[in-house]
Amino acid sequence: DELEGIPVINIHLWFDKKLNSIDGLCFSRSPLLSVYADMSTTCAEYYDDDASMLELVFAPCSPVAGGKVNWIAKSDEEIVDATMGELTRLFPTEIASDETWPSTLSGDAQGQARLRKHAVVRVPRSVYAAVPGRNRYRPSQKTPIPHFTLAGDWAAQK
């Protein structure tokens, strides 16, 4: 009970063209997108030479998680539009201006890649809130079961 879960949003974006600026797992300088990867490059199941499939972590996505906006309560379209705006800002030579996504119309978009489809997955208690005083509540990785170890970011790793 002492390790409070906070929300995270996972976003899946399929583009009609390959994004050449993203070639692996990226930790972002964006205030909305903490980490993302082009799965068409990094994962055999999604491999595609001609089109990108991005998976992104949209966080922090609520005030309880340290965000300024309660994105977890917004519509999928609002979340995808904000994501497309961030991608336009981060990769202006890759993302196309698209009236479907108003945030791409800022004038920075110079690319050709357009979004074909998307999926938004909200995970209300994805990770624990790393706030002062909470470490003492993280369980040890040791268990009473032989050869069984707890793993995860919520377990105390020593």
PDB file of C-alpha atoms in Angstrom:
ATOM      1  CA  ASP A   1       0.000   0.000   0.000  1.00  0.00           C
ATOM      2  CA  GLU A   2       2.908   2.362   0.606  1.00  0.00           C
ATOM      3  CA  LEU A   3       4.196   2.141  -2.978  1.00  0.00           C
ATOM      4  CA  GLU A   4       1.677   4.262  -4.825  1.00  0.00           C
ATOM      5  CA  GLY A   5       1.182   3.360  -8.479  1.00  0.00           C
ATOM      6  CA  ILE A   6       1.182   6.177 -11.006  1.00  0.00           C
ATOM      7  CA  PRO A   7      -0.183   6.186 -14.553  1.00  0.00           C
ATOM      8  CA  VAL A   8       1.732   5.880 -17.811  1.00  0.00           C
ATOM      9  CA  ILE A   9       0.425   6.001 -21.375  1.00  0.00           C
ATOM     10  CA  ASN A  10       1.947   3.819 -24.085  1.00  0.00           C
ATOM     11  CA  ILE A  11       1.431   4.967 -27.661  1.00  0.00           C
ATOM     12  CA  HIS A  12       1.875   2.937 -30.847  1.00  0.00           C
ATOM     13  CA  LEU A  13       2.196   4.894 -34.099  1.00  0.00           C
ATOM     14  CA  TRP A  14       2.383   3.412 -37.604  1.00  0.00           C
ATOM     15  CA  PHE A  15       3.789   5.730 -40.288  1.00  0.00           C
ATOM     16  CA  ASP A  16       3.629   5.428 -44.070  1.00  0.00           C
ATOM     17  CA  LYS A  17       7.355   6.166 -44.416  1.00  0.00           C
ATOM     18  CA  LYS A  18      10.562   5.236 -42.631  1.00  0.00           C
ATOM     19  CA  LEU A  19      11.776   7.723 -40.004  1.00  0.00           C
ATOM     20  CA  ASN A  20      15.541   7.806 -40.450  1.00  0.00           C
ATOM     21  CA  SER A  21      16.360   9.826 -37.323  1.00  0.00           C
ATOM     22  CA  ILE A  22      15.264   7.058 -34.932  1.00  0.00           C
ATOM     23  CA  ASP A  23      17.395   3.933 -35.141  1.00  0.00           C
ATOM     24  CA  GLY A  24      17.112   2.436 -31.692  1.00  0.00           C
ATOM     25  CA  LEU A  25      15.747   3.027 -28.214  1.00  0.00           C
ATOM     26  CA  CYS A  26      15.832   6.767 -27.465  1.00  0.00           C
ATOM     27  CA  PHE A  27      15.569   8.600 -24.183  1.00  0.00           C
ATOM     28  CA  SER A  28      13.888  11.844 -25.076  1.00  0.00           C
ATOM     29  CA  ARG A  29      14.513  15.504 -24.415  1.00  0.00           C
ATOM     30  CA  SER A  30      10.751  15.969 -24.687  1.00  0.00           C
ATOM     31  CA  PRO A  31       8.689  16.941 -21.628  1.00  0.00           C
ATOM     32  CA  LEU A  32       5.963  14.485 -22.785  1.00  0.00           C
ATOM     33  CA  LEU A  33       7.764  11.530 -24.353  1.00  0.00           C
ATOM     34  CA  SER A  34      10.213   9.925 -21.956  1.00  0.00           C
ATOM     35  CA  VAL A  35      11.392   7.036 -24.132  1.00  0.00           C
ATOM     36  CA  TYR A  36      10.584   5.652 -27.565  1.00  0.00           C
ATOM     37  CA  ALA A  37      11.794   3.219 -30.186  1.00  0.00           C
ATOM     38  CA  ASP A  38      11.252   2.528 -33.862  1.00  0.00           C
ATOM     39  CA  MET A  39      10.097  -1.067 -33.650  1.00  0.00           C
ATOM     40  CA  SER A  40      10.527  -1.483 -37.416  1.00  0.00           C
ATOM     41  CA  THR A  41      14.274  -1.207 -36.774  1.00  0.00           C
ATOM     42  CA  THR A  42      14.714  -2.698 -33.299  1.00  0.00           C
ATOM     43  CA  CYS A  43      12.339  -5.680 -33.335  1.00  0.00           C
ATOM     44  CA  ALA A  44      12.233  -8.521 -35.865  1.00  0.00           C
ATOM     45  CA  GLU A  45       8.438  -8.914 -35.599  1.00  0.00           C
ATOM     46  CA  TYR A  46       7.919  -5.329 -36.826  1.00  0.00           C
ATOM     47  CA  TYR A  47      10.856  -5.132 -39.254  1.00  0.00           C
ATOM     48  CA  ASP A  48      10.108  -2.915 -42.240  1.00  0.00           C
ATOM     49  CA  ASP A  49      12.582  -1.108 -44.514  1.00  0.00           C
ATOM     50  CA  ASP A  50       9.930   1.263 -45.843  1.00  0.00           C
ATOM     51  CA  ALA A  51       7.764   2.345 -42.895  1.00  0.00           C
ATOM     52  CA  SER A  52       8.234   3.030 -39.188  1.00  0.00           C
ATOM     53  CA  MET A  53       6.241   1.764 -36.234  1.00  0.00           C
ATOM     54  CA  LEU A  54       7.034   3.786 -33.106  1.00  0.00           C
ATOM     55  CA  GLU A  55       6.309   2.742 -29.546  1.00  0.00           C
ATOM     56  CA  LEU A  56       6.456   5.646 -27.123  1.00  0.00           C
ATOM     57  CA  VAL A  57       6.050   6.164 -23.399  1.00  0.00           C
ATOM     58  CA  PHE A  58       4.009   9.301 -22.716  1.00  0.00           C
ATOM     59  CA  ALA A  59       5.005  10.323 -19.204  1.00  0.00           C
ATOM     60  CA  PRO A  60       4.442  12.061 -16.915  1.00  0.00           C
ATOM     61  CA  CYS A  61       0.817  11.888 -17.941  1.00  0.00           C
ATOM     62  CA  SER A  62      -0.990  13.202 -14.862  1.00  0.00           C
ATOM     63  CA  PRO A  63      -0.465  15.588 -11.947  1.00  0.00           C
ATOM     64  CA  VAL A  64      -0.039  12.633  -9.552  1.00  0.00           C
ATOM     65  CA  ALA A  65       2.920  11.559 -11.711  1.00  0.00           C
ATOM     66  CA  GLY A  66       4.424  15.058 -11.809  1.00  0.00           C
ATOM     67  CA  GLY A  67       2.798  16.269 -15.019  1.00  0.00           C
ATOM     68  CA  LYS A  68       1.082  19.596 -15.551  1.00  0.00           C
ATOM     69  CA  VAL A  69      -1.828  18.105 -17.542  1.00  0.00           C
ATOM     70  CA  ASN A  70      -4.057  15.141 -16.746  1.00  0.00           C
ATOM     71  CA  TRP A  71      -3.393  13.392 -20.070  1.00  0.00           C
ATOM     72  CA  ILE A  72      -4.738  10.082 -18.750  1.00  0.00           C
ATOM     73  CA  ALA A  73      -8.234  11.653 -18.868  1.00  0.00           C
ATOM     74  CA  LYS A  74      -7.845  13.085 -22.394  1.00  0.00           C
ATOM     75  CA  SER A  75      -9.161  11.434 -25.546  1.00  0.00           C
ATOM     76  CA  ASP A  76      -6.938   9.218 -27.686  1.00  0.00           C
ATOM     77  CA  GLU A  77      -7.022  11.889 -30.402  1.00  0.00           C
ATOM     78  CA  GLU A  78      -5.803  14.614 -28.004  1.00  0.00           C
ATOM     79  CA  ILE A  79      -2.970  12.367 -26.807  1.00  0.00           C
ATOM     80  CA  VAL A  80      -1.931  11.406 -30.352  1.00  0.00           C
ATOM     81  CA  ASP A  81      -2.119  15.046 -31.490  1.00  0.00           C
ATOM     82  CA  ALA A  82       0.157  16.139 -28.613  1.00  0.00           C
ATOM     83  CA  THR A  83       2.515  13.264 -29.471  1.00  0.00           C
ATOM     84  CA  MET A  84       2.590  14.217 -33.145  1.00  0.00           C
ATOM     85  CA  GLY A  85       3.339  17.812 -32.130  1.00  0.00           C
ATOM     86  CA  GLU A  86       6.294  16.640 -30.030  1.00  0.00           C
ATOM     87  CA  LEU A  87       7.567  14.431 -32.852  1.00  0.00           C
ATOM     88  CA  THR A  88       7.268  17.385 -35.256  1.00  0.00           C
ATOM     89  CA  ARG A  89       9.297  19.499 -32.848  1.00  0.00           C
ATOM     90  CA  LEU A  90      11.904  16.777 -32.306  1.00  0.00           C
ATOM     91  CA  PHE A  91      12.111  15.611 -35.948  1.00  0.00           C
ATOM     92  CA  PRO A  92      10.885  18.460 -38.195  1.00  0.00           C
ATOM     93  CA  THR A  93      12.555  16.982 -41.303  1.00  0.00           C
ATOM     94  CA  GLU A  94      10.741  13.647 -40.839  1.00  0.00           C
ATOM     95  CA  ILE A  95       7.113  14.401 -39.854  1.00  0.00           C
ATOM     96  CA  ALA A  96       4.684  15.809 -42.438  1.00  0.00           C
ATOM     97  CA  SER A  97       2.234  18.612 -41.809  1.00  0.00           C
ATOM     98  CA  ASP A  98      -1.176  16.952 -41.496  1.00  0.00           C
ATOM     99  CA  GLU A  99      -4.536  18.630 -40.916  1.00  0.00           C
ATOM    100  CA  THR A 100      -5.727  15.534 -39.050  1.00  0.00           C
ATOM    101  CA  TRP A 101      -3.184  16.427 -36.339  1.00  0.00           C
ATOM    102  CA  PRO A 102      -3.339  20.218 -35.767  1.00  0.00           C
ATOM    103  CA  SER A 103      -0.155  20.270 -33.686  1.00  0.00           C
ATOM    104  CA  THR A 104       1.840  19.351 -36.815  1.00  0.00           C
ATOM    105  CA  LEU A 105       0.700  22.558 -38.549  1.00  0.00           C
ATOM    106  CA  SER A 106       3.044  24.824 -36.571  1.00  0.00           C
ATOM    107  CA  GLY A 107       5.200  25.473 -39.620  1.00  0.00           C
ATOM    108  CA  ASP A 108       8.115  23.338 -38.435  1.00  0.00           C
ATOM    109  CA  ALA A 109       6.997  20.147 -40.195  1.00  0.00           C
ATOM    110  CA  GLN A 110       9.043  19.676 -43.352  1.00  0.00           C
ATOM    111  CA  GLY A 111       8.971  15.881 -43.641  1.00  0.00           C
ATOM    112  CA  GLN A 112       6.963  13.379 -45.619  1.00  0.00           C
ATOM    113  CA  ALA A 113       5.946  10.771 -42.998  1.00  0.00           C
ATOM    114  CA  ARG A 114       2.218  10.649 -42.231  1.00  0.00           C
ATOM    115  CA  LEU A 115       0.497   8.691 -39.508  1.00  0.00           C
ATOM    116  CA  ARG A 116      -1.453   5.677 -40.881  1.00  0.00           C
ATOM    117  CA  LYS A 117      -2.878   4.349 -37.599  1.00  0.00           C
ATOM    118  CA  HIS A 118      -2.377   4.561 -33.878  1.00  0.00           C
ATOM    119  CA  ALA A 119      -3.165   2.864 -30.564  1.00  0.00           C
ATOM    120  CA  VAL A 120      -3.188   4.429 -27.109  1.00  0.00           C
ATOM    121  CA  VAL A 121      -2.843   2.213 -24.023  1.00  0.00           C
ATOM    122  CA  ARG A 122      -3.438   3.721 -20.589  1.00  0.00           C
ATOM    123  CA  VAL A 123      -1.892   1.901 -17.629  1.00  0.00           C
ATOM    124  CA  PRO A 124      -3.347   3.539 -14.494  1.00  0.00           C
ATOM    125  CA  ARG A 125      -0.822   2.055 -12.017  1.00  0.00           C
ATOM    126  CA  SER A 126       2.149   1.331 -14.237  1.00  0.00           C
ATOM    127  CA  VAL A 127       5.094   2.247 -12.012  1.00  0.00           C
ATOM    128  CA  TYR A 128       5.485   3.342  -8.424  1.00  0.00           C
ATOM    129  CA  ALA A 129       5.932   7.005  -7.528  1.00  0.00           C
ATOM    130  CA  ALA A 130       9.601   7.519  -6.695  1.00  0.00           C
ATOM    131  CA  VAL A 131       9.072  10.040  -3.921  1.00  0.00           C
ATOM    132  CA  PRO A 132      11.242  10.610  -0.841  1.00  0.00           C
ATOM    133  CA  GLY A 133      10.779   8.039   1.916  1.00  0.00           C
ATOM    134  CA  ARG A 134       9.356   5.265  -0.255  1.00  0.00           C
ATOM    135  CA  ASN A 135      12.509   3.140  -0.673  1.00  0.00           C
ATOM    136  CA  ARG A 136      12.014   1.517   2.727  1.00  0.00           C
ATOM    137  CA  TYR A 137       8.759  -0.037   1.449  1.00  0.00           C
ATOM    138  CA  ARG A 138      10.309  -1.712  -1.595  1.00  0.00           C
ATOM    139  CA  PRO A 139      10.441  -5.482  -1.041  1.00  0.00           C
ATOM    140  CA  SER A 140      13.721  -7.371  -1.164  1.00  0.00           C
ATOM    141  CA  GLN A 141      14.501  -9.483  -4.219  1.00  0.00           C
ATOM    142  CA  LYS A 142      14.991 -12.476  -1.887  1.00  0.00           C
ATOM    143  CA  THR A 143      12.001 -14.747  -1.332  1.00  0.00           C
ATOM    144  CA  PRO A 144      11.388 -17.787   0.893  1.00  0.00           C
ATOM    145  CA  ILE A 145      11.043 -19.919  -2.247  1.00  0.00           C
ATOM    146  CA  PRO A 146      14.363 -21.490  -3.344  1.00  0.00           C
ATOM    147  CA  HIS A 147      15.682 -20.216  -6.699  1.00  0.00           C
ATOM    148  CA  PHE A 148      12.847 -17.684  -6.978  1.00  0.00           C
ATOM    149  CA  THR A 149      13.781 -13.994  -7.066  1.00  0.00           C
ATOM    150  CA  LEU A 150      11.566 -10.923  -7.330  1.00  0.00           C
ATOM    151  CA  ALA A 151      12.394  -8.613 -10.224  1.00  0.00           C
ATOM    152  CA  GLY A 152      11.130  -5.248 -11.333  1.00  0.00           C
ATOM    153  CA  ASP A 153      11.784  -1.583 -10.759  1.00  0.00           C
ATOM    154  CA  TRP A 154       9.675  -1.708  -7.593  1.00  0.00           C
ATOM    155  CA  ALA A 155      11.929  -4.345  -5.897  1.00  0.00           C
ATOM    156  CA  ALA A 156      14.907  -3.196  -3.812  1.00  0.00           C
ATOM    157  CA  GLN A 157      18.039  -4.114  -5.743  1.00  0.00           C
ATOM    158  CA  LYS A 158      21.223  -4.446  -3.726  1.00  0.00           C
TER     159      LYS A 158
END
